[in-house]
Amino acid sequence: MLSSRTSLARQSCLRNVSLYSKRFASTKSLRETMKEVIPPKQEQLKKLKVEHGQTVVGDVKVDNIIGGMRGLKAMLWEASVLDPIEGIRFHGLSIPDCQKVLPAAPAGKEMIPESMLWLLLTGQVPTAEQTKELSRELAEKGDLPKFVEDLVDSFPRSLHPMTQLGMGVAALNHDSQFQAAYEKGIKKSEYWTHTLEDSINLIARLPALAARIYRNVYKPGTELAGVQKDLDLVGNYSNMLGYGHNETLTEYLRLYIALHGDHEGGNASAHTAHLVGSTLSDPYLSYSAALFALAGPLHGLANQEVLRWQLAMQKELGDKISQEDIKAYLWKTLNSGQVVPGYGHGVLRNPDPRFIALQEFCDSRSDLKSSPIIDLVNKTFQVAPNVLKEHGKTKNPYPNVDATSGCVLYHYGLTEFKYYTVIFGVSRALGCLTQLVWARALGLPLERPKSLSMDALTKIIKQ
C-alpha cells in the first residue's frame, strides 16, 4: 500500500528522530524548550521574507476563487503538512513514526495527546518524563471555574452538544491571560508566552467541560467524577465520561485524540482558528469559533454519518453480509444521489493513514476484531474503493479516518451520535492552539484575502 517514496521518506524521518536522541535525556520544561526553538524559526521566516518574498509558489485560477480556495497554497502552518499520497506528517514524522517514538501513558501502549502536543509545539520528541510532567500540569489546571459549570448546567438538554462546547470555551475567555496582558500593554515579542499559557489552560479544561456536557445531556442526575491529578488528559476524560473502567476504550481515545489533533491548516476548523486568531483574539475566542466551524455537516459530523449509514446497511442486510451484498448497497446509495460516508477526502488520494492506524488498533483487540460493526467496516473497505472507481465521480475512492472512528465508540457503548463531534473538538484543539502560539511567535499578520465579484472576474478574464 505504501509507495517506495513513502518508505524512503519514513526511513529519513526516523534517522532524523535519532538525531533527537541527545534530547531524550533532557529535563527542560515545555516553556524552556519553546524559548529555545522559537528564535531559529523567527530567523527562518525573516530569511524567507527577505530572500524569497516574490517567489511564485502557485497560480490562482477562477476555479480556486469560486471553489472555496481549495488547494491554494496560501497559509503558513508549521506543525503538520498533508501530502495527497503519504498522508499527514507532524514535523516530518508519519503516523507510524509517531506511534514508535511518542510516549504512551504509564500503563498504556498508545501515544497520548500530551506527547503529540509537545511534538506539535516544539518539533521535538518528548521524553517520558517530560510527557508525564505535562500530564501533571494539565491535570492540575483541569478543573472548570464555578461560573462555567453554572453556565453549562443552565443549558437546555436539547441544545446541541457542540453549541454548548463552543459557548463554554468562549466563556473561559473570562480568565484569558493574553487578553489581560494585552490590555495592560505588552511587547509583541511577548505575545506568544501569554498565548501559550491560555492554550495550555484551555486544553487542560476541555475534558471537564466536554464531560459535563455529556453528563447533562445524556445522563442527567448522575455523579460527575472530578479531575484526578495522577491521570493523563484522556485518562481523566474517559473517567469523567463514565468509561474509566474500560481501558481499551481509554487507549482508543488516547490514540484517536492524538491522531486527530492536527491535519494541516486548511480545513475549516483550523483555518477558522487561524483567521480569528489573526485579529489578536485570545485562544478561547479563536477556538470557540473553530468549534462552530467543526459543527458543520461538511466537516466534523462525518463520523456520525458514517455510523448511521453502516447501521442502516446492517439493519437492511442482516447478520450474514457478503461482499456482494455490500456492493449492491453501495450502488443503491450512489444511485440515490447520496455519497458514501467516510470515503473521499479534500486532499488525500490514498487510504487515510489515520484510518489504517485505527484499523490496526481494532485488529489487535479480539473483542473489536469480532465486533459486527467493525467487521462491516473492514468488509466495506474491501469493496467500496472499486465501486467508487467504477462510479467515476469520486477523486479519492479510499476511506478517511471517519470510516471507522465512530464505530469503535459505538461498540463500547458510547452510542450518542451527536456527541462524537465534541470528542473531535477536544482533539483538534491540539493543532489549532499550537498554531496560535506560533502565529504570535512569528508575528504573523491579520489575514485579509482579496475578494472579487463575478463582473470583476469576467473583466480580468477578458484582459
C-alpha positions as semicolon CSV with decimal commas, in nm:
position;residue;x (nm);y (nm);z (nm)
1;M;0,000;0,000;0,000
2;L;0,289;0,233;0,078
3;S;0,496;0,363;-0,216
4;S;0,877;0,343;-0,224
5;R;0,871;0,722;-0,193
6;T;0,675;0,688;0,131
7;S;0,910;0,420;0,263
8;L;1,221;0,626;0,191
9;A;1,066;0,934;0,349
10;R;0,979;0,735;0,660
11;Q;1,335;0,599;0,688
12;S;1,470;0,953;0,652
13;C;1,238;1,081;0,924
14;L;1,338;0,801;1,160
15;R;1,703;0,892;1,102
16;N;1,611;1,249;1,190
17;V;1,441;1,124;1,505
18;S;1,767;0,955;1,604
19;L;1,932;1,296;1,589
20;Y;1,695;1,395;1,868
21;S;1,822;1,115;2,089
22;K;2,052;1,351;2,274
23;R;1,738;1,543;2,372
24;F;1,569;1,235;2,511
25;A;1,755;1,280;2,839
26;S;1,654;1,646;2,853
27;T;1,482;1,773;3,163
28;K;1,386;2,105;3,005
29;S;1,031;2,220;3,060
30;L;0,792;2,292;2,774
31;R;0,834;2,666;2,816
32;E;1,214;2,642;2,824
33;T;1,203;2,430;2,510
34;M;0,976;2,681;2,335
35;K;1,215;2,967;2,419
36;E;1,491;2,760;2,261
37;V;1,314;2,662;1,937
38;I;1,135;2,989;1,856
39;P;1,434;3,214;1,764
40;P;1,560;2,986;1,482
41;K;1,207;2,973;1,336
42;Q;1,181;3,351;1,356
43;E;1,510;3,379;1,170
44;Q;1,395;3,127;0,909
45;L;1,078;3,328;0,845
46;K;1,276;3,653;0,820
47;K;1,508;3,495;0,563
48;L;1,213;3,366;0,360
49;K;1,059;3,712;0,351
50;V;1,382;3,890;0,252
51;E;1,523;3,641;0,004
52;H;1,214;3,477;-0,143
53;G;0,923;3,710;-0,078
54;Q;0,849;3,744;-0,450
55;T;0,892;3,377;-0,542
56;V;0,579;3,236;-0,705
57;V;0,456;2,910;-0,543
58;G;0,130;2,862;-0,736
59;D;-0,124;3,003;-0,978
60;V;-0,469;3,122;-0,880
61;K;-0,741;3,003;-1,115
62;V;-1,104;3,104;-1,139
63;D;-1,189;2,756;-1,009
64;N;-0,991;2,833;-0,693
65;I;-1,174;3,158;-0,634
66;I;-1,526;3,024;-0,681
67;G;-1,445;2,676;-0,544
68;G;-1,373;2,768;-0,184
69;M;-0,999;2,836;-0,236
70;R;-0,947;2,458;-0,241
71;G;-0,585;2,361;-0,287
72;L;-0,441;2,712;-0,282
73;K;-0,101;2,734;-0,115
74;A;-0,184;3,035;0,097
75;M;-0,123;2,958;0,466
76;L;0,178;2,917;0,692
77;W;0,119;2,620;0,924
78;E;0,429;2,484;1,092
79;A;0,332;2,165;1,274
80;S;0,192;1,942;1,000
81;V;0,189;1,900;0,624
82;L;-0,064;1,687;0,440
83;D;0,063;1,504;0,133
84;P;-0,205;1,361;-0,101
85;I;-0,020;1,030;-0,129
86;E;0,162;0,988;0,203
87;G;-0,096;1,150;0,429
88;I;-0,021;1,366;0,731
89;R;0,326;1,427;0,875
90;F;0,388;1,605;1,203
91;H;0,718;1,793;1,183
92;G;0,824;1,535;0,924
93;L;0,710;1,231;1,122
94;S;0,447;1,000;0,973
95;I;0,181;0,838;1,188
96;P;0,375;0,508;1,211
97;D;0,682;0,709;1,311
98;C;0,486;0,884;1,585
99;Q;0,350;0,553;1,711
100;K;0,706;0,428;1,751
101;V;0,863;0,728;1,925
102;L;0,596;0,926;2,111
103;P;0,549;0,826;2,477
104;A;0,239;0,643;2,593
105;A;0,053;0,657;2,923
106;P;0,237;0,476;3,207
107;A;0,018;0,167;3,179
108;G;-0,069;0,200;2,811
109;K;0,077;0,132;2,468
110;E;-0,070;0,408;2,251
111;M;0,083;0,754;2,218
112;I;-0,106;1,010;2,421
113;P;-0,217;1,364;2,331
114;E;0,037;1,520;2,569
115;S;0,327;1,373;2,371
116;M;0,167;1,484;2,043
117;L;0,110;1,834;2,185
118;W;0,478;1,857;2,280
119;L;0,581;1,746;1,929
120;L;0,343;1,993;1,762
121;L;0,466;2,283;1,975
122;T;0,839;2,217;1,971
123;G;0,914;1,992;1,677
124;Q;1,087;1,758;1,922
125;V;1,001;1,417;2,061
126;P;0,947;1,448;2,437
127;T;1,085;1,211;2,695
128;A;0,853;1,000;2,906
129;E;0,938;1,229;3,199
130;Q;0,852;1,544;3,003
131;T;0,525;1,390;2,890
132;K;0,439;1,288;3,245
133;E;0,514;1,638;3,372
134;L;0,289;1,788;3,106
135;S;0,013;1,544;3,206
136;R;0,054;1,653;3,567
137;E;0,028;2,022;3,472
138;L;-0,284;1,965;3,265
139;A;-0,448;1,773;3,549
140;E;-0,357;2,048;3,797
141;K;-0,527;2,303;3,569
142;G;-0,816;2,080;3,461
143;D;-1,097;2,198;3,688
144;L;-1,362;2,433;3,549
145;P;-1,435;2,770;3,710
146;K;-1,762;2,764;3,903
147;F;-1,926;3,021;3,675
148;V;-1,862;2,800;3,370
149;E;-2,007;2,497;3,549
150;D;-2,317;2,702;3,629
151;L;-2,340;2,829;3,272
152;V;-2,320;2,480;3,122
153;D;-2,567;2,343;3,378
154;S;-2,815;2,613;3,274
155;F;-2,826;2,498;2,910
156;P;-3,136;2,304;2,800
157;R;-3,065;1,939;2,730
158;S;-3,196;1,992;2,377
159;L;-2,917;2,238;2,294
160;H;-2,668;2,065;2,062
161;P;-2,354;1,947;2,248
162;M;-2,129;2,132;2,001
163;T;-2,315;2,457;2,064
164;Q;-2,264;2,403;2,436
165;L;-1,894;2,326;2,388
166;G;-1,836;2,641;2,182
167;M;-2,021;2,857;2,432
168;G;-1,832;2,705;2,725
169;V;-1,495;2,763;2,558
170;A;-1,587;3,123;2,476
171;A;-1,691;3,183;2,838
172;L;-1,348;3,068;2,958
173;N;-1,217;3,381;2,788
174;H;-1,303;3,547;3,122
175;D;-0,971;3,410;3,251
176;S;-0,759;3,485;2,943
177;Q;-0,403;3,579;3,037
178;F;-0,338;3,710;2,687
179;Q;-0,634;3,946;2,696
180;A;-0,540;4,075;3,041
181;A;-0,178;4,129;2,940
182;Y;-0,273;4,296;2,610
183;E;-0,499;4,542;2,788
184;K;-0,212;4,636;3,020
185;G;0,026;4,675;2,727
186;I;0,289;4,417;2,634
187;K;0,557;4,387;2,367
188;K;0,474;4,191;2,054
189;S;0,767;3,964;2,134
190;E;0,579;3,855;2,448
191;Y;0,250;3,772;2,277
192;W;0,337;3,406;2,234
193;T;0,411;3,346;2,603
194;H;0,062;3,456;2,713
195;T;-0,096;3,274;2,418
196;L;0,083;2,958;2,529
197;E;-0,049;2,990;2,883
198;D;-0,406;3,034;2,758
199;S;-0,366;2,739;2,523
200;I;-0,236;2,507;2,795
201;N;-0,514;2,616;3,030
202;L;-0,780;2,561;2,763
203;I;-0,653;2,215;2,665
204;A;-0,645;2,124;3,035
205;R;-1,008;2,225;3,089
206;L;-1,160;2,076;2,774
207;P;-1,212;1,724;2,918
208;A;-1,403;1,855;3,221
209;L;-1,611;2,083;3,000
210;A;-1,684;1,813;2,742
211;A;-1,764;1,554;3,010
212;R;-2,000;1,790;3,189
213;I;-2,190;1,846;2,865
214;Y;-2,213;1,470;2,812
215;R;-2,345;1,415;3,166
216;N;-2,601;1,696;3,142
217;V;-2,738;1,594;2,802
218;Y;-2,731;1,215;2,822
219;K;-2,702;1,110;3,187
220;P;-2,863;1,388;3,393
221;G;-2,856;1,338;3,766
222;T;-2,556;1,104;3,766
223;E;-2,246;1,193;3,965
224;L;-1,966;1,354;3,766
225;A;-1,617;1,240;3,864
226;G;-1,362;1,508;3,940
227;V;-1,025;1,562;3,775
228;Q;-0,769;1,322;3,923
229;K;-0,422;1,468;3,948
230;D;-0,247;1,137;3,878
231;L;-0,423;1,068;3,547
232;D;-0,327;1,182;3,198
233;L;-0,557;1,406;2,993
234;V;-0,756;1,126;2,828
235;G;-0,746;0,910;3,139
236;N;-0,936;1,189;3,313
237;Y;-1,166;1,248;3,016
238;S;-1,263;0,881;2,991
239;N;-1,314;0,861;3,367
240;M;-1,539;1,169;3,371
241;L;-1,741;1,028;3,081
242;G;-1,801;0,720;3,292
243;Y;-1,578;0,484;3,094
244;G;-1,266;0,491;3,310
245;H;-1,310;0,122;3,383
246;N;-1,273;0,037;3,013
247;E;-0,900;0,054;2,947
248;T;-0,936;-0,047;2,581
249;L;-1,174;0,240;2,510
250;T;-0,947;0,477;2,703
251;E;-0,648;0,361;2,497
252;Y;-0,852;0,408;2,180
253;L;-0,945;0,762;2,284
254;R;-0,578;0,839;2,351
255;L;-0,485;0,724;2,002
256;Y;-0,784;0,889;1,833
257;I;-0,733;1,227;2,002
258;A;-0,358;1,225;1,936
259;L;-0,404;1,128;1,569
260;H;-0,687;1,374;1,514
261;G;-0,512;1,663;1,687
262;D;-0,380;1,830;1,373
263;H;-0,439;1,786;1,000
264;E;-0,276;2,085;0,835
265;G;-0,424;2,434;0,844
266;G;-0,662;2,449;0,550
267;N;-0,951;2,251;0,698
268;A;-1,241;2,464;0,814
269;S;-1,188;2,447;1,191
270;A;-0,811;2,500;1,178
271;H;-0,846;2,782;0,926
272;T;-1,116;2,947;1,136
273;A;-0,895;2,939;1,447
274;H;-0,610;3,088;1,245
275;L;-0,829;3,359;1,091
276;V;-0,991;3,469;1,418
277;G;-0,658;3,445;1,596
278;S;-0,500;3,675;1,337
279;T;-0,717;3,956;1,476
280;L;-0,537;3,901;1,812
281;S;-0,845;3,742;1,963
282;D;-0,731;3,523;2,252
283;P;-0,719;3,141;2,218
284;Y;-1,057;3,093;2,386
285;L;-1,244;3,312;2,137
286;S;-1,040;3,180;1,845
287;Y;-1,101;2,817;1,930
288;S;-1,469;2,866;2,008
289;A;-1,505;2,996;1,651
290;A;-1,319;2,689;1,525
291;L;-1,563;2,465;1,712
292;F;-1,860;2,623;1,541
293;A;-1,691;2,555;1,206
294;L;-1,632;2,196;1,319
295;A;-2,004;2,161;1,395
296;G;-2,095;2,190;1,027
297;P;-2,221;1,879;0,842
298;L;-1,945;1,912;0,581
299;H;-1,670;1,899;0,844
300;G;-1,696;1,746;1,190
301;L;-2,018;1,550;1,167
302;A;-1,881;1,293;0,925
303;N;-1,813;1,008;1,168
304;Q;-2,169;1,004;1,296
305;E;-2,299;1,000;0,937
306;V;-2,076;0,700;0,867
307;L;-2,214;0,514;1,166
308;R;-2,576;0,590;1,069
309;W;-2,508;0,459;0,719
310;Q;-2,332;0,146;0,848
311;L;-2,612;0,068;1,093
312;A;-2,875;0,120;0,823
313;M;-2,687;-0,123;0,598
314;Q;-2,658;-0,373;0,883
315;K;-3,030;-0,347;0,956
316;E;-3,127;-0,396;0,591
317;L;-2,884;-0,677;0,508
318;G;-2,900;-0,876;0,832
319;D;-2,630;-1,061;1,024
320;K;-2,457;-1,255;0,746
321;I;-2,343;-0,992;0,498
322;S;-2,142;-1,086;0,190
323;Q;-1,924;-0,861;-0,022
324;E;-2,184;-0,884;-0,298
325;D;-2,448;-0,758;-0,052
326;I;-2,226;-0,461;0,038
327;K;-2,156;-0,390;-0,329
328;A;-2,528;-0,377;-0,404
329;Y;-2,590;-0,150;-0,105
330;L;-2,310;0,083;-0,217
331;W;-2,465;0,113;-0,562
332;K;-2,805;0,172;-0,405
333;T;-2,655;0,460;-0,204
334;L;-2,480;0,611;-0,505
335;N;-2,775;0,570;-0,741
336;S;-2,998;0,752;-0,494
337;G;-2,775;1,059;-0,533
338;Q;-2,604;1,021;-0,195
339;V;-2,233;0,998;-0,120
340;V;-2,079;0,704;0,065
341;P;-1,995;0,843;0,411
342;G;-1,634;0,800;0,523
343;Y;-1,494;0,777;0,172
344;G;-1,315;1,053;-0,014
345;H;-1,108;1,343;0,116
346;G;-1,042;1,700;0,005
347;V;-0,666;1,640;-0,020
348;L;-0,582;1,270;0,022
349;R;-0,564;1,039;-0,278
350;N;-0,479;0,720;-0,086
351;P;-0,629;0,548;0,219
352;D;-0,604;0,782;0,517
353;P;-0,312;0,670;0,740
354;R;-0,529;0,759;1,040
355;F;-0,788;0,507;0,919
356;I;-0,513;0,246;0,885
357;A;-0,386;0,317;1,238
358;L;-0,734;0,283;1,390
359;Q;-0,798;-0,036;1,195
360;E;-0,468;-0,181;1,321
361;F;-0,582;-0,094;1,674
362;C;-0,904;-0,286;1,614
363;D;-0,718;-0,582;1,464
364;S;-0,502;-0,609;1,777
365;R;-0,802;-0,647;2,012
366;S;-1,000;-0,969;1,994
367;D;-1,332;-0,813;2,102
368;L;-1,305;-0,544;1,835
369;K;-1,189;-0,792;1,574
370;S;-1,506;-0,994;1,630
371;S;-1,737;-0,692;1,655
372;P;-2,011;-0,698;1,385
373;I;-1,989;-0,323;1,324
374;I;-1,607;-0,327;1,295
375;D;-1,627;-0,632;1,071
376;L;-1,866;-0,441;0,846
377;V;-1,616;-0,153;0,828
378;N;-1,347;-0,396;0,713
379;K;-1,571;-0,563;0,455
380;T;-1,681;-0,225;0,320
381;F;-1,315;-0,123;0,283
382;Q;-1,258;-0,435;0,070
383;V;-1,542;-0,345;-0,167
384;A;-1,602;0,031;-0,170
385;P;-1,288;0,159;-0,350
386;N;-1,357;-0,049;-0,661
387;V;-1,723;0,051;-0,665
388;L;-1,633;0,418;-0,632
389;K;-1,371;0,388;-0,906
390;E;-1,631;0,232;-1,134
391;H;-1,879;0,504;-1,040
392;G;-1,615;0,754;-1,154
393;K;-1,728;1,063;-0,965
394;T;-1,501;1,042;-0,660
395;K;-1,147;1,182;-0,675
396;N;-1,042;0,969;-0,380
397;P;-1,222;0,633;-0,358
398;Y;-1,047;0,538;-0,034
399;P;-1,158;0,563;0,332
400;N;-1,076;0,854;0,558
401;V;-1,048;0,843;0,937
402;D;-1,423;0,883;0,984
403;A;-1,489;0,549;0,815
404;T;-1,402;0,375;1,141
405;S;-1,364;0,628;1,426
406;G;-1,726;0,642;1,544
407;C;-1,781;0,268;1,506
408;V;-1,536;0,187;1,788
409;L;-1,712;0,431;2,021
410;Y;-2,043;0,267;1,934
411;H;-1,907;-0,081;2,001
412;Y;-1,812;0,016;2,356
413;G;-2,149;0,170;2,436
414;L;-2,081;0,537;2,369
415;T;-2,373;0,547;2,127
416;E;-2,482;0,913;2,145
417;F;-2,406;1,022;1,786
418;K;-2,439;1,395;1,841
419;Y;-2,162;1,383;2,097
420;Y;-1,898;1,238;1,865
421;T;-1,804;1,577;1,724
422;V;-1,738;1,701;2,079
423;I;-1,463;1,437;2,108
424;F;-1,329;1,563;1,775
425;G;-1,338;1,914;1,925
426;V;-1,133;1,807;2,227
427;S;-0,880;1,657;1,986
428;R;-0,847;1,933;1,727
429;A;-0,755;2,184;1,999
430;L;-0,401;2,041;1,996
431;G;-0,324;2,163;1,645
432;C;-0,532;2,481;1,638
433;L;-0,394;2,614;1,966
434;T;-0,038;2,514;1,878
435;Q;-0,058;2,726;1,567
436;L;-0,198;3,025;1,755
437;V;0,115;3,015;1,970
438;W;0,337;3,001;1,663
439;A;0,140;3,269;1,481
440;R;0,217;3,504;1,770
441;A;0,580;3,389;1,798
442;L;0,636;3,454;1,427
443;G;0,438;3,777;1,423
444;L;0,200;3,662;1,150
445;P;-0,030;3,940;1,029
446;L;-0,405;3,985;1,010
447;E;-0,542;3,752;0,742
448;R;-0,710;3,957;0,468
449;P;-0,752;3,792;0,125
450;K;-0,878;3,993;-0,171
451;S;-1,231;3,921;-0,290
452;L;-1,373;3,975;-0,640
453;S;-1,720;3,997;-0,789
454;M;-1,823;3,790;-1,090
455;D;-1,811;4,106;-1,304
456;A;-1,458;4,179;-1,182
457;L;-1,355;3,823;-1,258
458;T;-1,506;3,844;-1,606
459;K;-1,314;4,168;-1,670
460;I;-0,986;4,007;-1,563
461;I;-1,053;3,705;-1,786
462;K;-1,117;3,930;-2,090
463;Q;-0,797;4,121;-2,025
